[in-house]
């Protein structure tokens, strides 16, 4: 099963702080935004906070609205989302409200941390992910074992920073409050260090709107993953490629495919779909590459997203798409669906790409979307 959709949620001051240095938590949001957060919680399968947030804020992480809890039950869901925390050390207070309110809880930790947590007799599932606390392992377990499809992360800053740096955050929801903290040692939303794509990378704006006296800003990362490790942005771009496939003119003799080419900093370079324009035989990857200057230096570090594995053999053109991609200098391809034997028996464009040094990432959870516009070709 795929990893959950990871939504980072926080309220921040105008100067980027999550809190001040006082003994009491600084309430940055107002009633309207607290209600919005409650709505987002109710729509999530799980809510996660780090150990630091548990220690400093002692949160309950509940869905407060009785109507929203009732709606979850009507939909066949637990009354409350699963509550999740992560801790490398296992040094947590067993009397914290997190453990004794709401529904099910799970704590992800290390081998050593698990020994400590289990000795506390916590009312929670304690899961060790190995000698080190690795986020991909946590998300894999949440998706595969717990069935979590939408994960809301409410902090703290270290957790937000780690997930964003590792390319695992699908969305950021920031409620920007109209005040300044002005304390350099107060906790910030994000820490310093290297982020995917570097300082030139720009996130994709999803929404802005006022919520009471705060402004909600929603962003999505755009930077492709590296090597064989998919990033959250890889899922976005492959989703777009599947959207493009659905725009193809129908055909009984060729697949409907969408393709997007994205630079290493998350800039979209080109997009296309099969049979685009006036060419009845053009392939998606071929059409997208034709829109770019072959000498564009960004191609060497770009990623091609294709809803179908790039073709390795074709009769309508001298070069198949896998060869065109390699000749363009691209060395990373993300795809959803392996080409069936419908038109070419034993087609294996992914193998051709890999044999010449390209990294090929297959995200099979997108296969249903990629095959949908081709269902008439696949029915016996």
CSV table of N, CA, C and O in Angstrom, one decimal, residues 14 54 234 262 347 359-360:
chain,number,residue,atom,x,y,z
A,14,UNK,N,4.0,36.2,12.2
A,14,UNK,CA,4.4,36.8,11.0
A,14,UNK,C,6.0,36.6,10.8
A,14,UNK,O,6.5,36.6,9.7
A,54,UNK,N,4.8,16.6,22.7
A,54,UNK,CA,4.1,16.0,23.8
A,54,UNK,C,4.6,16.5,25.2
A,54,UNK,O,3.8,16.7,26.1
A,234,UNK,N,6.9,13.6,-6.3
A,234,UNK,CA,6.9,12.6,-7.4
A,234,UNK,C,5.4,12.1,-7.6
A,234,UNK,O,5.0,11.9,-8.7
A,262,UNK,N,10.2,17.5,-15.4
A,262,UNK,CA,10.3,18.4,-14.3
A,262,UNK,C,11.8,18.6,-13.9
A,262,UNK,O,12.5,17.6,-13.8
A,347,UNK,N,7.5,-5.9,-24.3
A,347,UNK,CA,8.1,-4.6,-24.2
A,347,UNK,C,8.6,-4.3,-22.8
A,347,UNK,O,8.1,-4.7,-21.8
A,359,UNK,N,17.7,5.9,-13.6
A,359,UNK,CA,17.0,5.4,-12.4
A,359,UNK,C,15.5,5.4,-12.8
A,359,UNK,O,14.9,6.4,-13.2
A,360,UNK,N,14.9,4.2,-12.6
A,360,UNK,CA,13.4,4.0,-12.9
A,360,UNK,C,12.7,3.7,-11.6
A,360,UNK,O,13.0,2.8,-10.9
